mmCIF file of C-alpha atoms and ligand atoms in Angstrom:
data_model
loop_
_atom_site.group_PDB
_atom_site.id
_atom_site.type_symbol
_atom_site.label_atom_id
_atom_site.label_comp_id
_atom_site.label_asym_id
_atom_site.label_seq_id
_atom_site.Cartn_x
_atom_site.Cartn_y
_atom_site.Cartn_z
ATOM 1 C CA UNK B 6 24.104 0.625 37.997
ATOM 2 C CA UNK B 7 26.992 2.946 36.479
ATOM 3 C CA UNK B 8 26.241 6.346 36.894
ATOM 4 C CA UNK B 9 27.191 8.978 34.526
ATOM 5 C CA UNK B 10 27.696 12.434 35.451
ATOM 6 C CA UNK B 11 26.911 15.249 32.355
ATOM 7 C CA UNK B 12 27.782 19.019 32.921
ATOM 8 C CA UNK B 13 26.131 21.272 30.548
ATOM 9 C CA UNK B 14 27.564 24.544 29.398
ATOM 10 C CA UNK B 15 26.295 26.713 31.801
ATOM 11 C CA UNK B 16 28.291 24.804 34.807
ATOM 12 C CA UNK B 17 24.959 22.335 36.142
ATOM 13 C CA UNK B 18 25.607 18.829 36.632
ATOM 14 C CA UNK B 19 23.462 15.983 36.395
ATOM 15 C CA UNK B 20 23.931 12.575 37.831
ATOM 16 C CA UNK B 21 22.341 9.882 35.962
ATOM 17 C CA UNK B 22 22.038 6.013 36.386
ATOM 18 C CA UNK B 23 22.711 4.236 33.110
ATOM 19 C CA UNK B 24 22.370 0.283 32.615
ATOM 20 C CA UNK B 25 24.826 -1.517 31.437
ATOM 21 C CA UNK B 26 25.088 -1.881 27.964
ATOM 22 C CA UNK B 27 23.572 1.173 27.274
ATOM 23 C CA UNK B 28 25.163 3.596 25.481
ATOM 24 C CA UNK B 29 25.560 7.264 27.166
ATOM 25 C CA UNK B 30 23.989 9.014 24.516
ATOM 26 C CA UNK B 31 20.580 6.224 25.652
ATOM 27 C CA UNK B 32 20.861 7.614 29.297
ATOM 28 C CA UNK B 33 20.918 10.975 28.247
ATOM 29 C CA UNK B 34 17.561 11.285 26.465
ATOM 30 C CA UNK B 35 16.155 8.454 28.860
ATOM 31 C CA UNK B 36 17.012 11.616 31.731
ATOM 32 C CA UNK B 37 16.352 14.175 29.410
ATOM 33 C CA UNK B 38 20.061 15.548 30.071
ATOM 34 C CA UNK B 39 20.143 18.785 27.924
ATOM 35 C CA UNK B 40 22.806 19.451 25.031
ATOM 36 C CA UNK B 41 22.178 16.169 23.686
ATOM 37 C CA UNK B 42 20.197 16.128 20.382
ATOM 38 C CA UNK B 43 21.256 12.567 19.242
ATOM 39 C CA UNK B 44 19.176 13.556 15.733
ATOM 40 C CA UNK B 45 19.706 9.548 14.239
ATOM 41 C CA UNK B 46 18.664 8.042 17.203
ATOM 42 C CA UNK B 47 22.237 6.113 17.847
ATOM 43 C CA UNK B 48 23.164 5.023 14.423
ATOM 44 C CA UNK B 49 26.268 6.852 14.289
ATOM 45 C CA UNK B 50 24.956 8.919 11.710
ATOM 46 C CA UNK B 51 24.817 12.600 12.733
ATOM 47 C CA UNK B 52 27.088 13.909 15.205
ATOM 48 C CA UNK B 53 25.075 15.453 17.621
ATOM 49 C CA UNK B 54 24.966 13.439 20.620
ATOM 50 C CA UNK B 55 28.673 14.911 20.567
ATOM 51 C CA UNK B 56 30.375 15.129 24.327
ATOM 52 C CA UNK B 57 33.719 15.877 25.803
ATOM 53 C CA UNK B 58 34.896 13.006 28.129
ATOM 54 C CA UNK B 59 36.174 14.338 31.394
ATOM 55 C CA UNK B 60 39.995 13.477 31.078
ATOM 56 C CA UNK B 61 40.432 10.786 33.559
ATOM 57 C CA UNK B 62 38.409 8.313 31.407
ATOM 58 C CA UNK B 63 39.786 8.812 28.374
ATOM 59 C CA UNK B 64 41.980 6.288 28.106
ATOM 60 C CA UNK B 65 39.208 3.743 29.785
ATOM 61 C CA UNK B 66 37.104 4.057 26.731
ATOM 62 C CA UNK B 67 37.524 1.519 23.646
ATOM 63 C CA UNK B 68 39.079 3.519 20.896
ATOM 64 C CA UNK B 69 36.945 5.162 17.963
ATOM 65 C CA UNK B 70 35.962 3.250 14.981
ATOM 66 C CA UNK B 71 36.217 4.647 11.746
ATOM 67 C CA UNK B 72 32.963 5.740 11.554
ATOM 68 C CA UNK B 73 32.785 7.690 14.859
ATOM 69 C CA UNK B 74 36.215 9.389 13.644
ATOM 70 C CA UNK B 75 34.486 10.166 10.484
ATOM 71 C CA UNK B 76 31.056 11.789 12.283
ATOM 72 C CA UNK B 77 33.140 13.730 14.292
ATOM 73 C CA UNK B 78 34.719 15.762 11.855
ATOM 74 C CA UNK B 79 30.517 17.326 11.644
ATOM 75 C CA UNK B 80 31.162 18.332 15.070
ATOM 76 C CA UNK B 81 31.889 21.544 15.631
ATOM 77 C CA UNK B 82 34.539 22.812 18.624
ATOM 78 C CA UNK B 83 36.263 18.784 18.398
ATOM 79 C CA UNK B 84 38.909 18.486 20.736
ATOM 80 C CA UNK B 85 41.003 15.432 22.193
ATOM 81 C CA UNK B 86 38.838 14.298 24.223
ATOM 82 C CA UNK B 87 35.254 14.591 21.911
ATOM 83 C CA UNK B 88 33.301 11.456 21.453
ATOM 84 C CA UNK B 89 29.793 10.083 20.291
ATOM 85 C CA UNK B 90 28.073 9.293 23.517
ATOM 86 C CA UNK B 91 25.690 6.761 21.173
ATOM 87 C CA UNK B 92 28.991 5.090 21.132
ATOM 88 C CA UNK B 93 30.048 4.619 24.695
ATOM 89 C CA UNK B 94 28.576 1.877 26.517
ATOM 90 C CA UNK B 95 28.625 1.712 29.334
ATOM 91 C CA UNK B 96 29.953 -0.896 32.026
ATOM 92 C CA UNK B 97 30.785 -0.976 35.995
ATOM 93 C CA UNK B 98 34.749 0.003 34.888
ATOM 94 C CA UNK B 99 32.918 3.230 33.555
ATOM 95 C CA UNK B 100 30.984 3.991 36.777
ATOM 96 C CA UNK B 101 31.117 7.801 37.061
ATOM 97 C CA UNK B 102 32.101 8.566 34.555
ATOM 98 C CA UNK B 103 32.269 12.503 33.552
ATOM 99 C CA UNK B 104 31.082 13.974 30.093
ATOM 100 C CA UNK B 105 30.865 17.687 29.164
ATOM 101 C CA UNK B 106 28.262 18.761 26.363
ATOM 102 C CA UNK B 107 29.158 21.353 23.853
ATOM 103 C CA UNK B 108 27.538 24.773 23.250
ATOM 104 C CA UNK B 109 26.292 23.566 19.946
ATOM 105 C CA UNK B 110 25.546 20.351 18.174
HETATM 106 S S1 LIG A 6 23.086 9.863 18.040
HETATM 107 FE FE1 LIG A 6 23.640 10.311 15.981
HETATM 108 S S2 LIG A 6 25.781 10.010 15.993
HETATM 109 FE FE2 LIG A 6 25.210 9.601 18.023
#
């Protein structure tokens, strides 16, 4: 199973087994990972499962739709590399993946 490996804003990481097919923001609350509120429950509809994806696996990701580019401008602190973890699923080519969580959602 791809793991997926969260640092929250105080420094502590958290390694976390994900099935594939599930999205990141799914693993989070399935591990109760902190920082993640993911307030619409995956539907790409409120911004706060919001996460900065460690910069190696950037360019691994499939590029944003339309609507995650459009959630993300209710994100506060959005940089390069923010995403929707609802919107990340993950796969074996994402094994270990690292996300950062932001101080606020
Ligand atoms: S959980 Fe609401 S946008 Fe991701």
């Amino acid at each position: 199973m791809p793991k997926i490996i969260f640092t929250d804003t105080s420094g502590t990481s958290r390694e976390v087994e994900a099935k594939a097919g599930q999205s990141i923001m799914e693993a989070a609350v399935q591990n109760m990972v902190p920082e993640i509120d993911a307030d619409c429950g995956g539907a790409c509809a409120c911004a706060t499962c919001h996460v900065y994806v460690g910069e190696a696996w950037t360019a691994k990701l499939k590029p944003m739709a339309d609507m995650e580019e459009s959630m993300l401008d209710f994100a506060e602190n959005v940089q390069p590399n923010s995403r929707l973890s609802c919107q990340i699923l993950m796969s074996d080519d994402l094994d270990g993946i690292t996300v950062e969580t932001p101080e606020s959602q």
